[in-house]
Amino acid sequence: MTSSSKTLGDWLHEFDQEAFRLETLDDYGKSGGTEAYLAFLAGEPQPESYKTAAWMKTVGDATRSGKRIYRVHVLARPLTKYLRFELSWGYHRNMTVGEEFFILDTTDRNNPLPDAPDFWLFDERVAGVMNYDDEGKYLGTDFCDTDQISRFLTYRDTALAQSVPFSDWWEEYGE
């Protein structure tokens, strides 16, 4: 790993063509949106602050300018409470501004990416590994040396080849 002169936030605003995310955890509940997560658990409506979160502007600005933001989530059923929240509220919300989602469901098969970390990949040239504690709290991002990019491209390509569009998956398994 190496340090980058840019932060994850910088890359999310400054990539040129595409930003890909691989999600591998079942719970990111301590990493933001906690007010919305608690509302979801309590059966309350989505807080207005969640509906208009800064991420919506970031994604909307990028997709309106022709950039692509997409992700694959590796998961197994039954869904955790957090995944039910993320998929039913978060993914549906983010799709309205153009973010694309895919699901790699490992319920009935082996995970083809057992050692893949959570990461962002920007323009096929910058990879940032996301670090979390055991409770799903975001701890920071480690940017990789350029000689490691091929590994992240392989992770991405494998994940996409073995996943299905979120809408198709949700139609069959959504809760």
PDB file of C-alpha atoms in Angstrom:
ATOM      1  CA  MET A   1       0.000   0.000   0.000  1.00  0.00           C
ATOM      2  CA  THR A   2       1.048   3.551  -0.531  1.00  0.00           C
ATOM      3  CA  SER A   3      -0.263   6.896   0.483  1.00  0.00           C
ATOM      4  CA  SER A   4      -1.960   9.041  -2.108  1.00  0.00           C
ATOM      5  CA  SER A   5      -1.818  12.777  -2.311  1.00  0.00           C
ATOM      6  CA  LYS A   6      -5.574  12.585  -2.874  1.00  0.00           C
ATOM      7  CA  THR A   7      -8.178  11.392  -0.418  1.00  0.00           C
ATOM      8  CA  LEU A   8     -11.044   9.041  -1.157  1.00  0.00           C
ATOM      9  CA  GLY A   9     -13.295  12.090  -1.301  1.00  0.00           C
ATOM     10  CA  ASP A  10     -11.006  13.726  -3.846  1.00  0.00           C
ATOM     11  CA  TRP A  11     -11.107  10.655  -6.077  1.00  0.00           C
ATOM     12  CA  LEU A  12     -14.905  10.405  -5.804  1.00  0.00           C
ATOM     13  CA  HIS A  13     -15.160  13.932  -7.191  1.00  0.00           C
ATOM     14  CA  GLU A  14     -12.243  13.886  -9.630  1.00  0.00           C
ATOM     15  CA  PHE A  15     -12.316  10.568 -11.490  1.00  0.00           C
ATOM     16  CA  ASP A  16     -12.599  10.851 -15.256  1.00  0.00           C
ATOM     17  CA  GLN A  17     -14.775   7.969 -16.473  1.00  0.00           C
ATOM     18  CA  GLU A  18     -15.731   5.353 -13.904  1.00  0.00           C
ATOM     19  CA  ALA A  19     -15.701   4.545 -10.228  1.00  0.00           C
ATOM     20  CA  PHE A  20     -16.259   0.931  -9.201  1.00  0.00           C
ATOM     21  CA  ARG A  21     -16.860  -0.328  -5.671  1.00  0.00           C
ATOM     22  CA  LEU A  22     -16.690  -3.867  -4.348  1.00  0.00           C
ATOM     23  CA  GLU A  23     -18.586  -4.304  -1.089  1.00  0.00           C
ATOM     24  CA  THR A  24     -17.858  -7.427   0.916  1.00  0.00           C
ATOM     25  CA  LEU A  25     -19.248  -6.730   4.386  1.00  0.00           C
ATOM     26  CA  ASP A  26     -22.660  -7.526   5.843  1.00  0.00           C
ATOM     27  CA  ASP A  27     -22.689  -4.477   8.093  1.00  0.00           C
ATOM     28  CA  TYR A  28     -21.494  -0.904   7.549  1.00  0.00           C
ATOM     29  CA  GLY A  29     -23.817   0.367  10.256  1.00  0.00           C
ATOM     30  CA  LYS A  30     -21.247   2.494  12.067  1.00  0.00           C
ATOM     31  CA  SER A  31     -19.988   4.240   8.924  1.00  0.00           C
ATOM     32  CA  GLY A  32     -22.544   6.947   8.322  1.00  0.00           C
ATOM     33  CA  GLY A  33     -26.258   7.215   7.822  1.00  0.00           C
ATOM     34  CA  THR A  34     -26.777   5.930  11.342  1.00  0.00           C
ATOM     35  CA  GLU A  35     -29.824   8.144  11.863  1.00  0.00           C
ATOM     36  CA  ALA A  36     -31.458   6.605   8.801  1.00  0.00           C
ATOM     37  CA  TYR A  37     -30.459   3.094   9.843  1.00  0.00           C
ATOM     38  CA  LEU A  38     -32.065   3.584  13.250  1.00  0.00           C
ATOM     39  CA  ALA A  39     -35.202   4.966  11.576  1.00  0.00           C
ATOM     40  CA  PHE A  40     -35.311   1.920   9.296  1.00  0.00           C
ATOM     41  CA  LEU A  41     -35.000  -0.437  12.266  1.00  0.00           C
ATOM     42  CA  ALA A  42     -37.791   1.432  14.079  1.00  0.00           C
ATOM     43  CA  GLY A  43     -40.085   1.228  11.041  1.00  0.00           C
ATOM     44  CA  GLU A  44     -40.058   5.008  10.622  1.00  0.00           C
ATOM     45  CA  PRO A  45     -39.956   6.894   7.305  1.00  0.00           C
ATOM     46  CA  GLN A  46     -36.667   7.895   5.715  1.00  0.00           C
ATOM     47  CA  PRO A  47     -35.292  11.074   7.300  1.00  0.00           C
ATOM     48  CA  GLU A  48     -35.175  13.993   4.891  1.00  0.00           C
ATOM     49  CA  SER A  49     -31.432  14.327   5.549  1.00  0.00           C
ATOM     50  CA  TYR A  50     -30.978  10.784   4.226  1.00  0.00           C
ATOM     51  CA  LYS A  51     -32.987  11.448   1.080  1.00  0.00           C
ATOM     52  CA  THR A  52     -30.860  14.501   0.292  1.00  0.00           C
ATOM     53  CA  ALA A  53     -27.463  13.276   1.537  1.00  0.00           C
ATOM     54  CA  ALA A  54     -24.315  14.692  -0.071  1.00  0.00           C
ATOM     55  CA  TRP A  55     -23.715  11.352  -1.790  1.00  0.00           C
ATOM     56  CA  MET A  56     -26.792  11.982  -3.920  1.00  0.00           C
ATOM     57  CA  LYS A  57     -25.240  15.165  -5.302  1.00  0.00           C
ATOM     58  CA  THR A  58     -21.865  13.497  -5.837  1.00  0.00           C
ATOM     59  CA  VAL A  59     -23.397  10.624  -7.816  1.00  0.00           C
ATOM     60  CA  GLY A  60     -25.882  12.823  -9.666  1.00  0.00           C
ATOM     61  CA  ASP A  61     -23.208  15.300 -10.740  1.00  0.00           C
ATOM     62  CA  ALA A  62     -20.985  12.468 -11.968  1.00  0.00           C
ATOM     63  CA  THR A  63     -23.640  10.571 -13.896  1.00  0.00           C
ATOM     64  CA  ARG A  64     -25.091  13.714 -15.485  1.00  0.00           C
ATOM     65  CA  SER A  65     -21.629  14.467 -16.836  1.00  0.00           C
ATOM     66  CA  GLY A  66     -21.412  10.992 -18.399  1.00  0.00           C
ATOM     67  CA  LYS A  67     -19.370   9.237 -15.722  1.00  0.00           C
ATOM     68  CA  ARG A  68     -20.257   5.815 -14.359  1.00  0.00           C
ATOM     69  CA  ILE A  69     -20.497   4.861 -10.678  1.00  0.00           C
ATOM     70  CA  TYR A  70     -21.269   1.205 -10.060  1.00  0.00           C
ATOM     71  CA  ARG A  71     -20.764  -1.462  -7.470  1.00  0.00           C
ATOM     72  CA  VAL A  72     -21.065  -5.142  -6.723  1.00  0.00           C
ATOM     73  CA  HIS A  73     -22.047  -6.342  -3.278  1.00  0.00           C
ATOM     74  CA  VAL A  74     -20.986  -9.854  -2.328  1.00  0.00           C
ATOM     75  CA  LEU A  75     -23.579 -11.253   0.067  1.00  0.00           C
ATOM     76  CA  ALA A  76     -25.445 -14.325   1.236  1.00  0.00           C
ATOM     77  CA  ARG A  77     -29.033 -14.730   2.353  1.00  0.00           C
ATOM     78  CA  PRO A  78     -30.656 -14.338   4.765  1.00  0.00           C
ATOM     79  CA  LEU A  79     -29.813 -10.660   4.766  1.00  0.00           C
ATOM     80  CA  THR A  80     -28.582  -8.975   7.896  1.00  0.00           C
ATOM     81  CA  LYS A  81     -30.646  -6.087   9.236  1.00  0.00           C
ATOM     82  CA  TYR A  82     -28.064  -3.710   7.841  1.00  0.00           C
ATOM     83  CA  LEU A  83     -28.182  -5.242   4.356  1.00  0.00           C
ATOM     84  CA  ARG A  84     -31.972  -5.052   4.363  1.00  0.00           C
ATOM     85  CA  PHE A  85     -31.568  -1.326   5.101  1.00  0.00           C
ATOM     86  CA  GLU A  86     -28.793  -0.711   2.589  1.00  0.00           C
ATOM     87  CA  LEU A  87     -30.499  -2.514  -0.268  1.00  0.00           C
ATOM     88  CA  SER A  88     -34.086  -1.409   0.311  1.00  0.00           C
ATOM     89  CA  TRP A  89     -33.366   2.220   1.190  1.00  0.00           C
ATOM     90  CA  GLY A  90     -29.839   3.011   0.009  1.00  0.00           C
ATOM     91  CA  TYR A  91     -29.638   1.251  -3.322  1.00  0.00           C
ATOM     92  CA  HIS A  92     -33.120   2.290  -4.384  1.00  0.00           C
ATOM     93  CA  ARG A  93     -32.365   5.895  -3.382  1.00  0.00           C
ATOM     94  CA  ASN A  94     -29.007   5.994  -5.167  1.00  0.00           C
ATOM     95  CA  MET A  95     -30.404   4.463  -8.351  1.00  0.00           C
ATOM     96  CA  THR A  96     -32.564   7.564  -8.804  1.00  0.00           C
ATOM     97  CA  VAL A  97     -29.415   9.582  -9.555  1.00  0.00           C
ATOM     98  CA  GLY A  98     -27.758   6.972 -11.743  1.00  0.00           C
ATOM     99  CA  GLU A  99     -25.653   4.732  -9.527  1.00  0.00           C
ATOM    100  CA  GLU A 100     -25.650   1.115 -10.744  1.00  0.00           C
ATOM    101  CA  PHE A 101     -25.746  -1.934  -8.478  1.00  0.00           C
ATOM    102  CA  PHE A 102     -25.061  -5.630  -8.929  1.00  0.00           C
ATOM    103  CA  ILE A 103     -25.371  -8.514  -6.481  1.00  0.00           C
ATOM    104  CA  LEU A 104     -23.018 -11.470  -6.242  1.00  0.00           C
ATOM    105  CA  ASP A 105     -25.133 -13.833  -4.138  1.00  0.00           C
ATOM    106  CA  THR A 106     -23.064 -16.606  -2.546  1.00  0.00           C
ATOM    107  CA  THR A 107     -25.962 -18.263  -0.709  1.00  0.00           C
ATOM    108  CA  ASP A 108     -25.837 -21.459  -2.760  1.00  0.00           C
ATOM    109  CA  ARG A 109     -22.245 -21.394  -4.008  1.00  0.00           C
ATOM    110  CA  ASN A 110     -18.693 -20.657  -2.998  1.00  0.00           C
ATOM    111  CA  ASN A 111     -17.555 -17.060  -2.950  1.00  0.00           C
ATOM    112  CA  PRO A 112     -15.376 -16.579  -6.072  1.00  0.00           C
ATOM    113  CA  LEU A 113     -13.607 -13.689  -4.313  1.00  0.00           C
ATOM    114  CA  PRO A 114     -12.913 -14.995  -0.795  1.00  0.00           C
ATOM    115  CA  ASP A 115      -9.832 -12.832  -0.286  1.00  0.00           C
ATOM    116  CA  ALA A 116     -11.005  -9.649  -2.004  1.00  0.00           C
ATOM    117  CA  PRO A 117     -11.117  -6.575   0.217  1.00  0.00           C
ATOM    118  CA  ASP A 118     -13.668  -3.799   0.082  1.00  0.00           C
ATOM    119  CA  PHE A 119     -12.310  -1.276  -2.385  1.00  0.00           C
ATOM    120  CA  TRP A 120     -12.909   1.554  -4.826  1.00  0.00           C
ATOM    121  CA  LEU A 121     -11.321   1.448  -8.272  1.00  0.00           C
ATOM    122  CA  PHE A 122     -11.082   4.703 -10.211  1.00  0.00           C
ATOM    123  CA  ASP A 123     -10.567   4.815 -13.977  1.00  0.00           C
ATOM    124  CA  GLU A 124      -8.843   1.419 -13.880  1.00  0.00           C
ATOM    125  CA  ARG A 125      -5.727   3.096 -12.495  1.00  0.00           C
ATOM    126  CA  VAL A 126      -6.245   3.909  -8.797  1.00  0.00           C
ATOM    127  CA  ALA A 127      -7.413   1.422  -6.151  1.00  0.00           C
ATOM    128  CA  GLY A 128      -8.260   2.336  -2.592  1.00  0.00           C
ATOM    129  CA  VAL A 129      -8.800  -0.448  -0.054  1.00  0.00           C
ATOM    130  CA  MET A 130     -11.481   0.423   2.486  1.00  0.00           C
ATOM    131  CA  ASN A 131     -10.713  -0.446   6.105  1.00  0.00           C
ATOM    132  CA  TYR A 132     -13.407  -1.179   8.696  1.00  0.00           C
ATOM    133  CA  ASP A 133     -13.477  -2.403  12.270  1.00  0.00           C
ATOM    134  CA  ASP A 134     -15.530  -5.423  13.369  1.00  0.00           C
ATOM    135  CA  GLU A 135     -18.634  -3.265  13.866  1.00  0.00           C
ATOM    136  CA  GLY A 136     -18.594  -1.799  10.367  1.00  0.00           C
ATOM    137  CA  LYS A 137     -17.023   1.535  11.279  1.00  0.00           C
ATOM    138  CA  TYR A 138     -14.994   3.056   8.458  1.00  0.00           C
ATOM    139  CA  LEU A 139     -11.356   3.522   9.501  1.00  0.00           C
ATOM    140  CA  GLY A 140      -9.825   4.944   6.331  1.00  0.00           C
ATOM    141  CA  THR A 141      -8.575   4.068   2.879  1.00  0.00           C
ATOM    142  CA  ASP A 142      -5.213   2.705   1.819  1.00  0.00           C
ATOM    143  CA  PHE A 143      -4.297   3.453  -1.783  1.00  0.00           C
ATOM    144  CA  CYS A 144      -2.375   0.755  -3.624  1.00  0.00           C
ATOM    145  CA  ASP A 145       0.747   0.998  -5.706  1.00  0.00           C
ATOM    146  CA  THR A 146       0.089   0.986  -9.436  1.00  0.00           C
ATOM    147  CA  ASP A 147       1.710  -2.440  -9.805  1.00  0.00           C
ATOM    148  CA  GLN A 148      -1.240  -3.886  -7.835  1.00  0.00           C
ATOM    149  CA  ILE A 149      -3.984  -2.494 -10.102  1.00  0.00           C
ATOM    150  CA  SER A 150      -4.254  -5.669 -12.193  1.00  0.00           C
ATOM    151  CA  ARG A 151      -5.347  -7.589  -9.086  1.00  0.00           C
ATOM    152  CA  PHE A 152      -8.208  -5.139  -8.515  1.00  0.00           C
ATOM    153  CA  LEU A 153      -9.211  -5.254 -12.169  1.00  0.00           C
ATOM    154  CA  THR A 154      -9.439  -9.048 -11.844  1.00  0.00           C
ATOM    155  CA  TYR A 155     -11.574  -8.706  -8.709  1.00  0.00           C
ATOM    156  CA  ARG A 156     -13.867  -6.290 -10.541  1.00  0.00           C
ATOM    157  CA  ASP A 157     -14.155  -8.403 -13.663  1.00  0.00           C
ATOM    158  CA  THR A 158     -14.824 -11.582 -11.683  1.00  0.00           C
ATOM    159  CA  ALA A 159     -17.443  -9.850  -9.541  1.00  0.00           C
ATOM    160  CA  LEU A 160     -19.247  -8.415 -12.558  1.00  0.00           C
ATOM    161  CA  ALA A 161     -19.142 -11.701 -14.496  1.00  0.00           C
ATOM    162  CA  GLN A 162     -20.716 -13.595 -11.596  1.00  0.00           C
ATOM    163  CA  SER A 163     -23.246 -11.033 -10.401  1.00  0.00           C
ATOM    164  CA  VAL A 164     -26.709 -10.011 -11.520  1.00  0.00           C
ATOM    165  CA  PRO A 165     -28.244  -6.556 -11.776  1.00  0.00           C
ATOM    166  CA  PHE A 166     -29.625  -5.501  -8.420  1.00  0.00           C
ATOM    167  CA  SER A 167     -33.156  -4.917  -9.765  1.00  0.00           C
ATOM    168  CA  ASP A 168     -33.352  -8.511 -11.034  1.00  0.00           C
ATOM    169  CA  TRP A 169     -31.995  -9.895  -7.771  1.00  0.00           C
ATOM    170  CA  TRP A 170     -34.314  -7.692  -5.686  1.00  0.00           C
ATOM    171  CA  GLU A 171     -37.351  -8.801  -7.668  1.00  0.00           C
ATOM    172  CA  GLU A 172     -36.622 -12.373  -6.669  1.00  0.00           C
ATOM    173  CA  TYR A 173     -35.171 -11.986  -3.157  1.00  0.00           C
ATOM    174  CA  GLY A 174     -36.027  -8.497  -1.905  1.00  0.00           C
ATOM    175  CA  GLU A 175     -37.588  -8.188   1.517  1.00  0.00           C
TER     176      GLU A 175
END
